[in-house]
MMTF fields as JSON, N, C-alpha, C and O atoms, coordinates in Angstrom:
{
  "mmtfVersion": "1.0.0",
  "mmtfProducer": "UNKNOWN",
  "numBonds": 383,
  "numAtoms": 384,
  "numGroups": 96,
  "numChains": 1,
  "numModels": 1,
  "chainsPerModel": [1],
  "groupsPerChain": [96],
  "chainIdList": ["A"],
  "bondAtomList": [4, 2, 8, 6, 12, 10, 16, 14, 20, 18, 24, 22, 28, 26, 32, 30, 36, 34, 40, 38, 44, 42, 48, 46, 52, 50, 56, 54, 60, 58, 64, 62, 68, 66, 72, 70, 76, 74, 80, 78, 84, 82, 88, 86, 92, 90, 96, 94, 100, 98, 104, 102, 108, 106, 112, 110, 116, 114, 120, 118, 124, 122, 128, 126, 132, 130, 136, 134, 140, 138, 144, 142, 148, 146, 152, 150, 156, 154, 160, 158, 164, 162, 168, 166, 172, 170, 176, 174, 180, 178, 184, 182, 188, 186, 192, 190, 196, 194, 200, 198, 204, 202, 208, 206, 212, 210, 216, 214, 220, 218, 224, 222, 228, 226, 232, 230, 236, 234, 240, 238, 244, 242, 248, 246, 252, 250, 256, 254, 260, 258, 264, 262, 268, 266, 272, 270, 276, 274, 280, 278, 284, 282, 288, 286, 292, 290, 296, 294, 300, 298, 304, 302, 308, 306, 312, 310, 316, 314, 320, 318, 324, 322, 328, 326, 332, 330, 336, 334, 340, 338, 344, 342, 348, 346, 352, 350, 356, 354, 360, 358, 364, 362, 368, 366, 372, 370, 376, 374, 380, 378],
  "bondOrderList": [1, 1, 1, 1, 1, 1, 1, 1, 1, 1, 1, 1, 1, 1, 1, 1, 1, 1, 1, 1, 1, 1, 1, 1, 1, 1, 1, 1, 1, 1, 1, 1, 1, 1, 1, 1, 1, 1, 1, 1, 1, 1, 1, 1, 1, 1, 1, 1, 1, 1, 1, 1, 1, 1, 1, 1, 1, 1, 1, 1, 1, 1, 1, 1, 1, 1, 1, 1, 1, 1, 1, 1, 1, 1, 1, 1, 1, 1, 1, 1, 1, 1, 1, 1, 1, 1, 1, 1, 1, 1, 1, 1, 1, 1, 1],
  "groupList": [{"groupName": "MET", "atomNameList": ["N", "CA", "C", "O"], "elementList": ["N", "C", "C", "O"], "formalChargeList": [0, 0, 0, 0], "bondAtomList": [1, 0, 2, 1, 3, 2], "bondOrderList": [1, 1, 2], "singleLetterCode": "M", "chemCompType": "L-PEPTIDE LINKING"}, {"groupName": "ALA", "atomNameList": ["N", "CA", "C", "O"], "elementList": ["N", "C", "C", "O"], "formalChargeList": [0, 0, 0, 0], "bondAtomList": [1, 0, 2, 1, 3, 2], "bondOrderList": [1, 1, 2], "singleLetterCode": "A", "chemCompType": "L-PEPTIDE LINKING"}, {"groupName": "ARG", "atomNameList": ["N", "CA", "C", "O"], "elementList": ["N", "C", "C", "O"], "formalChargeList": [0, 0, 0, 0], "bondAtomList": [1, 0, 2, 1, 3, 2], "bondOrderList": [1, 1, 2], "singleLetterCode": "R", "chemCompType": "L-PEPTIDE LINKING"}, {"groupName": "LYS", "atomNameList": ["N", "CA", "C", "O"], "elementList": ["N", "C", "C", "O"], "formalChargeList": [0, 0, 0, 0], "bondAtomList": [1, 0, 2, 1, 3, 2], "bondOrderList": [1, 1, 2], "singleLetterCode": "K", "chemCompType": "L-PEPTIDE LINKING"}, {"groupName": "SER", "atomNameList": ["N", "CA", "C", "O"], "elementList": ["N", "C", "C", "O"], "formalChargeList": [0, 0, 0, 0], "bondAtomList": [1, 0, 2, 1, 3, 2], "bondOrderList": [1, 1, 2], "singleLetterCode": "S", "chemCompType": "L-PEPTIDE LINKING"}, {"groupName": "GLN", "atomNameList": ["N", "CA", "C", "O"], "elementList": ["N", "C", "C", "O"], "formalChargeList": [0, 0, 0, 0], "bondAtomList": [1, 0, 2, 1, 3, 2], "bondOrderList": [1, 1, 2], "singleLetterCode": "Q", "chemCompType": "L-PEPTIDE LINKING"}, {"groupName": "PHE", "atomNameList": ["N", "CA", "C", "O"], "elementList": ["N", "C", "C", "O"], "formalChargeList": [0, 0, 0, 0], "bondAtomList": [1, 0, 2, 1, 3, 2], "bondOrderList": [1, 1, 2], "singleLetterCode": "F", "chemCompType": "L-PEPTIDE LINKING"}, {"groupName": "GLY", "atomNameList": ["N", "CA", "C", "O"], "elementList": ["N", "C", "C", "O"], "formalChargeList": [0, 0, 0, 0], "bondAtomList": [1, 0, 2, 1, 3, 2], "bondOrderList": [1, 1, 2], "singleLetterCode": "G", "chemCompType": "PEPTIDE LINKING"}, {"groupName": "THR", "atomNameList": ["N", "CA", "C", "O"], "elementList": ["N", "C", "C", "O"], "formalChargeList": [0, 0, 0, 0], "bondAtomList": [1, 0, 2, 1, 3, 2], "bondOrderList": [1, 1, 2], "singleLetterCode": "T", "chemCompType": "L-PEPTIDE LINKING"}, {"groupName": "CYS", "atomNameList": ["N", "CA", "C", "O"], "elementList": ["N", "C", "C", "O"], "formalChargeList": [0, 0, 0, 0], "bondAtomList": [1, 0, 2, 1, 3, 2], "bondOrderList": [1, 1, 2], "singleLetterCode": "C", "chemCompType": "L-PEPTIDE LINKING"}, {"groupName": "GLU", "atomNameList": ["N", "CA", "C", "O"], "elementList": ["N", "C", "C", "O"], "formalChargeList": [0, 0, 0, 0], "bondAtomList": [1, 0, 2, 1, 3, 2], "bondOrderList": [1, 1, 2], "singleLetterCode": "E", "chemCompType": "L-PEPTIDE LINKING"}, {"groupName": "ASP", "atomNameList": ["N", "CA", "C", "O"], "elementList": ["N", "C", "C", "O"], "formalChargeList": [0, 0, 0, 0], "bondAtomList": [1, 0, 2, 1, 3, 2], "bondOrderList": [1, 1, 2], "singleLetterCode": "D", "chemCompType": "L-PEPTIDE LINKING"}, {"groupName": "PRO", "atomNameList": ["N", "CA", "C", "O"], "elementList": ["N", "C", "C", "O"], "formalChargeList": [0, 0, 0, 0], "bondAtomList": [1, 0, 2, 1, 3, 2], "bondOrderList": [1, 1, 2], "singleLetterCode": "P", "chemCompType": "L-PEPTIDE LINKING"}, {"groupName": "LEU", "atomNameList": ["N", "CA", "C", "O"], "elementList": ["N", "C", "C", "O"], "formalChargeList": [0, 0, 0, 0], "bondAtomList": [1, 0, 2, 1, 3, 2], "bondOrderList": [1, 1, 2], "singleLetterCode": "L", "chemCompType": "L-PEPTIDE LINKING"}, {"groupName": "VAL", "atomNameList": ["N", "CA", "C", "O"], "elementList": ["N", "C", "C", "O"], "formalChargeList": [0, 0, 0, 0], "bondAtomList": [1, 0, 2, 1, 3, 2], "bondOrderList": [1, 1, 2], "singleLetterCode": "V", "chemCompType": "L-PEPTIDE LINKING"}, {"groupName": "ILE", "atomNameList": ["N", "CA", "C", "O"], "elementList": ["N", "C", "C", "O"], "formalChargeList": [0, 0, 0, 0], "bondAtomList": [1, 0, 2, 1, 3, 2], "bondOrderList": [1, 1, 2], "singleLetterCode": "I", "chemCompType": "L-PEPTIDE LINKING"}, {"groupName": "TYR", "atomNameList": ["N", "CA", "C", "O"], "elementList": ["N", "C", "C", "O"], "formalChargeList": [0, 0, 0, 0], "bondAtomList": [1, 0, 2, 1, 3, 2], "bondOrderList": [1, 1, 2], "singleLetterCode": "Y", "chemCompType": "L-PEPTIDE LINKING"}, {"groupName": "ASN", "atomNameList": ["N", "CA", "C", "O"], "elementList": ["N", "C", "C", "O"], "formalChargeList": [0, 0, 0, 0], "bondAtomList": [1, 0, 2, 1, 3, 2], "bondOrderList": [1, 1, 2], "singleLetterCode": "N", "chemCompType": "L-PEPTIDE LINKING"}, {"groupName": "HIS", "atomNameList": ["N", "CA", "C", "O"], "elementList": ["N", "C", "C", "O"], "formalChargeList": [0, 0, 0, 0], "bondAtomList": [1, 0, 2, 1, 3, 2], "bondOrderList": [1, 1, 2], "singleLetterCode": "H", "chemCompType": "L-PEPTIDE LINKING"}],
  "groupTypeList": [0, 1, 2, 2, 3, 4, 2, 4, 5, 3, 6, 4, 7, 2, 6, 2, 3, 3, 2, 8, 9, 2, 6, 9, 10, 11, 12, 3, 13, 14, 15, 11, 16, 3, 17, 14, 10, 13, 13, 3, 3, 16, 0, 4, 10, 2, 7, 3, 15, 14, 1, 2, 2, 15, 4, 7, 17, 9, 4, 3, 18, 5, 2, 0, 14, 1, 2, 1, 15, 3, 2, 1, 2, 16, 13, 1, 13, 14, 12, 16, 8, 14, 11, 15, 16, 2, 4, 12, 7, 8, 4, 11, 2, 2, 12, 2],
  "groupIdList": [1, 2, 3, 4, 5, 6, 7, 8, 9, 10, 11, 12, 13, 14, 15, 16, 17, 18, 19, 20, 21, 22, 23, 24, 25, 26, 27, 28, 29, 30, 31, 32, 33, 34, 35, 36, 37, 38, 39, 40, 41, 42, 43, 44, 45, 46, 47, 48, 49, 50, 51, 52, 53, 54, 55, 56, 57, 58, 59, 60, 61, 62, 63, 64, 65, 66, 67, 68, 69, 70, 71, 72, 73, 74, 75, 76, 77, 78, 79, 80, 81, 82, 83, 84, 85, 86, 87, 88, 89, 90, 91, 92, 93, 94, 95, 96],
  "secStructList": [7, 7, 7, 7, 7, 7, 2, 2, 2, 2, 1, 6, 6, 7, 7, 7, 7, 7, 7, 7, 7, 2, 2, 2, 2, 7, 6, 6, 7, 7, 7, 7, 6, 6, 7, 2, 2, 2, 2, 2, 6, 6, 5, 7, 6, 6, 1, 7, 5, 7, 7, 2, 2, 2, 2, 7, 7, 7, 2, 2, 2, 2, 2, 2, 2, 2, 2, 2, 2, 2, 2, 2, 2, 2, 6, 6, 1, 1, 7, 1, 1, 7, 7, 7, 7, 7, 7, 6, 6, 7, 7, 1, 1, 7, 7, 7],
  "xCoordList": [10.708, 10.387, 9.612, 8.758, 9.908, 9.262, 7.827, 7.512, 6.968, 5.561, 5.4, 6.031, 4.564, 4.279, 3.239, 2.332, 3.39, 2.411, 1.184, 1.284, 0.047, -1.17, -1.26, -0.542, -2.135, -2.283, -2.676, -2.197, -3.539, -3.978, -2.83, -2.786, -1.91, -0.779, 0.234, 0.875, 0.387, 1.346, 0.94, 1.786, -0.336, -0.8, -1.529, -2.189, -1.424, -2.218, -1.834, -2.722, -0.572, -0.152, -0.063, 0.368, -0.454, -0.24, -1.51, -1.521, -2.564, -3.82, -3.702, -3.34, -4.011, -3.958, -5.351, -6.202, -5.574, -6.86, -7.038, -6.12, -8.204, -8.479, -8.608, -9.286, -7.949, -8.013, -9.346, -9.853, -9.897, -11.156, -10.879, -9.868, -11.774, -11.633, -11.802, -12.796, -10.836, -10.904, -12.068, -12.681, -12.369, -13.414, -14.807, -15.749, -14.949, -16.236, -16.48, -17.617, -15.417, -15.555, -15.903, -16.73, -15.27, -15.466, -16.043, -15.287, -17.359, -17.965, -17.57, -17.748, -17.038, -16.62, -15.317, -15.009, -14.557, -13.297, -13.598, -14.16, -13.222, -13.572, -12.325, -11.256, -12.469, -11.38, -11.439, -12.42, -10.365, -10.324, -8.919, -7.936, -8.82, -7.517, -6.681, -5.462, -7.305, -6.578, -5.977, -5.123, -6.409, -5.889, -4.652, -4.73, -3.518, -2.292, -1.761, -1.241, -1.882, -1.373, -2.088, -1.458, -3.379, -4.136, -3.737, -3.586, -3.569, -3.225, -1.836, -1.607, -0.909, 0.451, 0.487, 1.416, -0.508, -0.577, -0.889, -0.601, -1.471, -1.848, -0.924, -1.28, 0.271, 1.286, 2.565, 2.862, 3.322, 4.596, 5.643, 5.373, 6.833, 7.894, 8.369, 9.011, 8.061, 8.399, 7.326, 7.542, 6.17, 5.091, 4.009, 3.092, 4.102, 3.084, 1.881, 2.003, 0.725, -0.485, -0.412, -0.16, -0.633, -0.552, -1.758, -2.872, -1.531, -2.587, -3.644, -3.387, -4.81, -5.947, -5.714, -6.12, -5.07, -4.836, -3.843, -3.842, -3.002, -2.042, -2.654, -2.47, -3.379, -3.96, -5.15, -5.421, -5.867, -7.015, -8.309, -9.305, -8.321, -9.54, -10.485, -10.065, -11.767, -12.728, -12.565, -11.908, -13.148, -12.933, -13.476, -12.87, -14.606, -15.202, -14.267, -14.008, -13.766, -12.915, -11.511, -10.851, -11.048, -9.755, -9.814, -8.86, -10.927, -11.084, -11.101, -10.509, -11.785, -11.855, -10.483, -10.132, -9.715, -8.367, -7.478, -6.741, -7.54, -6.722, -7.069, -6.177, -8.348, -8.783, -8.295, -7.869, -8.359, -7.899, -6.387, -5.907, -5.632, -4.181, -3.844, -2.946, -4.547, -4.287, -4.618, -3.906, -5.688, -6.016, -4.955, -4.554, -4.501, -3.474, -2.156, -1.434, -1.838, -0.642, -0.77, 0.173, -1.926, -2.162, -2.013, -1.503, -2.452, -2.367, -1.047, -0.88, -0.12, 1.221, 1.182, 2.074, 0.172, 0.136, 0.951, 1.496, 1.024, 1.758, 2.633, 2.161, 3.898, 4.754, 4.363, 3.852, 4.616, 4.383, 5.38, 5.01, 6.645, 7.693, 8.612, 8.614, 9.39, 10.343, 11.73, 12.058, 12.549, 13.913, 14.731, 14.668, 15.491, 16.367, 17.727, 18.243, 18.304, 19.617, 20.659, 20.713, 21.486, 22.574, 23.89, 24.036, 24.829, 26.137, 26.866, 26.646, 27.737, 28.452, 29.321, 29.906, 29.392, 30.216, 29.474, 30.033, 28.252, 27.481, 26.649, 26.246, 26.403, 25.608, 24.379, 24.277, 23.454, 22.235, 22.44, 21.612, 23.534, 23.759, 24.23, 24.934, 23.815, 24.265, 25.665, 26.007, 26.477, 27.81, 27.682, 26.747, 28.637, 28.619, 29.363, 29.453],
  "yCoordList": [-20.52, -19.416, -19.955, -20.83, -19.441, -19.916, -19.41, -18.301, -20.256, -19.869, -19.001, -19.234, -18.022, -17.164, -17.829, -18.511, -17.615, -18.159, -17.259, -16.034, -17.89, -17.091, -16.488, -16.897, -15.528, -14.828, -15.786, -15.65, -16.747, -17.686, -18.599, -19.002, -18.926, -19.773, -19.006, -19.595, -17.719, -16.913, -16.771, -16.859, -16.555, -16.232, -17.382, -17.167, -18.586, -19.689, -20.05, -20.364, -20.021, -20.444, -19.328, -19.566, -18.127, -16.985, -16.456, -15.33, -17.23, -16.751, -16.659, -17.63, -15.481, -15.286, -15.069, -14.467, -15.558, -15.387, -13.918, -13.289, -13.385, -11.994, -11.825, -12.605, -10.799, -10.536, -9.887, -9.05, -10.282, -9.692, -8.654, -8.712, -7.726, -6.631, -7.167, -7.825, -6.883, -7.34, -6.708, -7.336, -5.472, -4.734, -5.187, -5.114, -5.651, -6.186, -7.569, -7.916, -8.354, -9.692, -9.648, -10.429, -8.731, -8.649, -7.277, -6.314, -7.167, -5.864, -5.31, -4.119, -6.155, -5.68, -4.892, -4.13, -5.07, -4.362, -2.93, -2.698, -1.976, -0.573, 0.203, 0.02, 1.067, 1.935, 3.197, 3.939, 3.434, 4.595, 5.184, 4.444, 6.499, 7.139, 6.882, 7.046, 6.486, 6.216, 4.815, 4.532, 3.94, 2.575, 2.559, 2.208, 2.945, 3.124, 1.795, 1.747, 0.728, -0.574, -1.051, -1.611, -0.834, -1.211, -0.334, -0.832, 0.958, 1.877, 1.599, 1.778, 1.165, 0.887, -0.287, -0.394, -1.167, -2.277, -1.785, -2.472, -0.609, -0.046, 1.093, 1.921, 1.128, 2.109, 1.376, 0.311, 1.955, 1.359, 1.699, 2.459, 1.134, 1.418, 2.861, 3.359, 3.535, 4.948, 5.877, 7.085, 5.325, 6.143, 6.48, 7.241, 5.92, 6.185, 5.274, 4.184, 5.725, 4.913, 3.867, 4.195, 2.609, 1.502, 1.552, 1.855, 1.254, 1.295, 0.226, -0.778, 0.456, -0.437, -1.815, -2.822, -1.868, -3.158, -4.0, -5.224, -3.379, -4.11, -4.484, -5.6, -3.546, -3.808, -4.754, -5.477, -4.761, -5.646, -5.074, -5.791, -3.799, -3.169, -2.818, -2.634, -2.729, -2.207, -0.683, -0.123, -0.022, 1.414, 2.208, 3.193, 1.786, 2.479, 2.444, 3.474, 1.263, 1.138, 1.692, 2.125, 1.688, 2.298, 3.801, 4.385, 4.433, 5.869, 6.138, 7.109, 5.269, 5.443, 5.25, 5.975, 4.279, 4.051, 5.249, 5.712, 5.752, 6.9, 8.121, 8.85, 8.345, 9.479, 9.334, 10.311, 8.113, 7.869, 8.057, 8.595, 7.621, 7.809, 9.292, 9.744, 10.05, 11.489, 12.203, 13.127, 11.788, 12.372, 12.028, 12.879, 10.778, 10.352, 11.084, 11.401, 11.353, 12.136, 13.551, 14.081, 14.159, 15.53, 15.639, 16.64, 14.621, 14.617, 14.032, 13.838, 13.753, 13.243, 11.868, 11.535, 11.071, 9.69, 8.787, 7.77, 9.177, 8.435, 9.451, 10.549, 9.122, 10.089, 10.269, 9.35, 11.472, 11.725, 10.931, 10.27, 11.006, 10.255, 9.646, 10.056, 8.666, 8.018, 8.42, 8.321, 8.876, 9.26, 8.014, 7.017, 8.092, 7.002, 7.248, 8.365, 6.212, 6.351, 6.528, 5.756, 7.553, 7.795, 7.622, 8.06, 6.993, 6.815, 8.153, 8.989, 8.366, 9.64, 9.875, 8.944, 11.101, 11.454, 11.465, 11.894, 11.014, 11.056, 12.32, 12.824, 12.812, 14.032, 13.773, 12.752, 14.715, 14.608, 15.081, 14.818, 15.772, 16.352, 15.301, 14.354, 15.5, 14.608, 15.021, 16.203, 14.055, 14.424, 15.172, 14.96, 16.043, 16.845, 16.154, 16.68],
  "zCoordList": [-39.062, -38.191, -36.983, -37.13, -35.815, -34.584, -34.507, -34.939, -33.945, -33.797, -32.556, -31.525, -32.678, -31.528, -30.644, -31.122, -29.346, -28.411, -28.396, -28.472, -28.298, -28.207, -26.807, -25.895, -26.653, -25.38, -24.254, -23.128, -24.551, -23.519, -23.073, -21.911, -23.971, -23.609, -22.76, -21.889, -22.997, -22.246, -20.784, -19.894, -20.533, -19.194, -18.505, -17.488, -19.034, -18.497, -17.063, -16.27, -16.7, -15.375, -14.359, -13.231, -14.715, -13.834, -13.187, -12.691, -13.182, -12.615, -11.104, -10.441, -10.56, -9.121, -8.576, -9.231, -7.388, -6.736, -6.364, -5.837, -6.638, -6.33, -4.824, -4.155, -4.302, -2.873, -2.536, -3.283, -1.415, -0.982, 0.089, 0.789, 0.202, 1.155, 2.579, 2.886, 3.435, 4.832, 5.573, 6.436, 5.235, 5.945, 5.516, 6.305, 4.279, 3.828, 4.43, 4.753, 4.581, 5.151, 6.633, 7.104, 7.371, 8.821, 9.171, 9.298, 9.328, 9.633, 11.001, 11.256, 11.883, 13.204, 13.144, 14.06, 12.075, 11.902, 11.478, 10.408, 12.316, 12.097, 11.696, 12.277, 10.702, 10.271, 11.118, 11.079, 11.893, 12.771, 12.726, 12.684, 12.733, 12.656, 13.909, 13.872, 15.007, 16.251, 16.285, 17.125, 15.391, 15.32, 14.413, 13.235, 14.987, 14.215, 13.679, 12.564, 14.449, 14.001, 12.736, 11.839, 12.665, 11.471, 10.287, 9.171, 10.521, 9.435, 8.876, 7.68, 9.717, 9.243, 8.27, 7.47, 8.327, 7.378, 5.97, 4.991, 5.869, 4.573, 4.163, 3.325, 4.763, 4.41, 4.032, 4.572, 3.095, 2.71, 3.767, 4.697, 3.619, 4.586, 4.497, 5.421, 3.399, 3.242, 3.781, 3.876, 4.136, 4.679, 3.673, 3.982, 2.465, 1.45, 1.648, 2.207, 1.191, 1.253, 0.142, -1.017, 0.508, -0.448, -1.381, -0.953, -2.647, -3.652, -3.398, -2.734, -3.928, -3.731, -4.336, -3.757, -5.486, -6.136, -5.357, -5.489, -4.552, -3.731, -2.38, -1.895, -1.782, -0.457, -0.528, 0.431, -1.652, -1.807, -1.275, -1.183, -0.924, -0.414, -1.55, -2.692, -1.221, -2.191, -2.207, -1.329, -3.184, -3.334, -2.15, -1.729, -1.618, -0.468, 0.741, 1.363, 1.067, 2.238, 1.992, 2.937, 0.752, 0.451, 0.686, 1.201, 0.312, 0.584, 2.082, 2.554, 2.829, 4.274, 4.93, 5.861, 4.447, 4.973, 4.667, 5.538, 3.44, 3.054, 3.894, 4.329, 4.124, 4.939, 6.384, 6.999, 6.922, 8.292, 8.407, 9.405, 7.397, 7.413, 7.368, 8.08, 6.547, 6.452, 7.756, 8.149, 8.433, 9.738, 10.769, 11.562, 10.759, 11.706, 11.45, 12.396, 10.199, 9.878, 10.421, 11.007, 10.228, 10.679, 12.196, 12.699, 12.921, 14.381, 14.89, 16.094, 13.991, 14.304, 14.962, 15.742, 14.663, 15.139, 14.224, 14.654, 12.953, 11.928, 11.196, 10.902, 10.891, 10.2, 8.73, 8.09, 8.213, 6.79, 5.953, 4.983, 6.342, 5.654, 6.698, 7.859, 6.274, 7.161, 6.706, 5.524, 7.652, 7.313, 7.01, 7.729, 5.941, 5.548, 6.189, 6.151, 6.775, 7.39, 6.303, 5.346, 6.458, 5.513, 6.251, 7.392, 5.605, 6.227, 6.248, 5.372, 7.245, 7.341, 6.112, 5.558, 5.708, 4.562, 3.244, 2.235, 3.218, 1.978, 1.967, 3.015, 0.804, 0.698, -0.159, -0.84, -0.111, -0.9, -2.331, -3.203, -2.568, -3.886, -4.871, -4.522, -6.121, -7.188, -7.634, -7.586, -8.067, -8.571, -9.887, -10.659, -10.121, -11.353, -12.453, -13.563]
}
């Protein structure tokens, strides 16, 4: 019978460096709803707000980024969603 690998053997080569918050490192970097280029870095291609574990922000700055994105959406600086291009002849309905 084959021996099972222990937990430490399974994950030994997969250690990743923890991302640090950009806003904590550089205090001059300000989160503002008018800075659309900065906010787009924290949005997916569909227009969703990127999760904290992916963006690498601390919880304080992630809340501030989310609030700024929501304000920018309300003022139409950033779209709520992005329309996906559909080829002609396709419909939104599911086949029966």
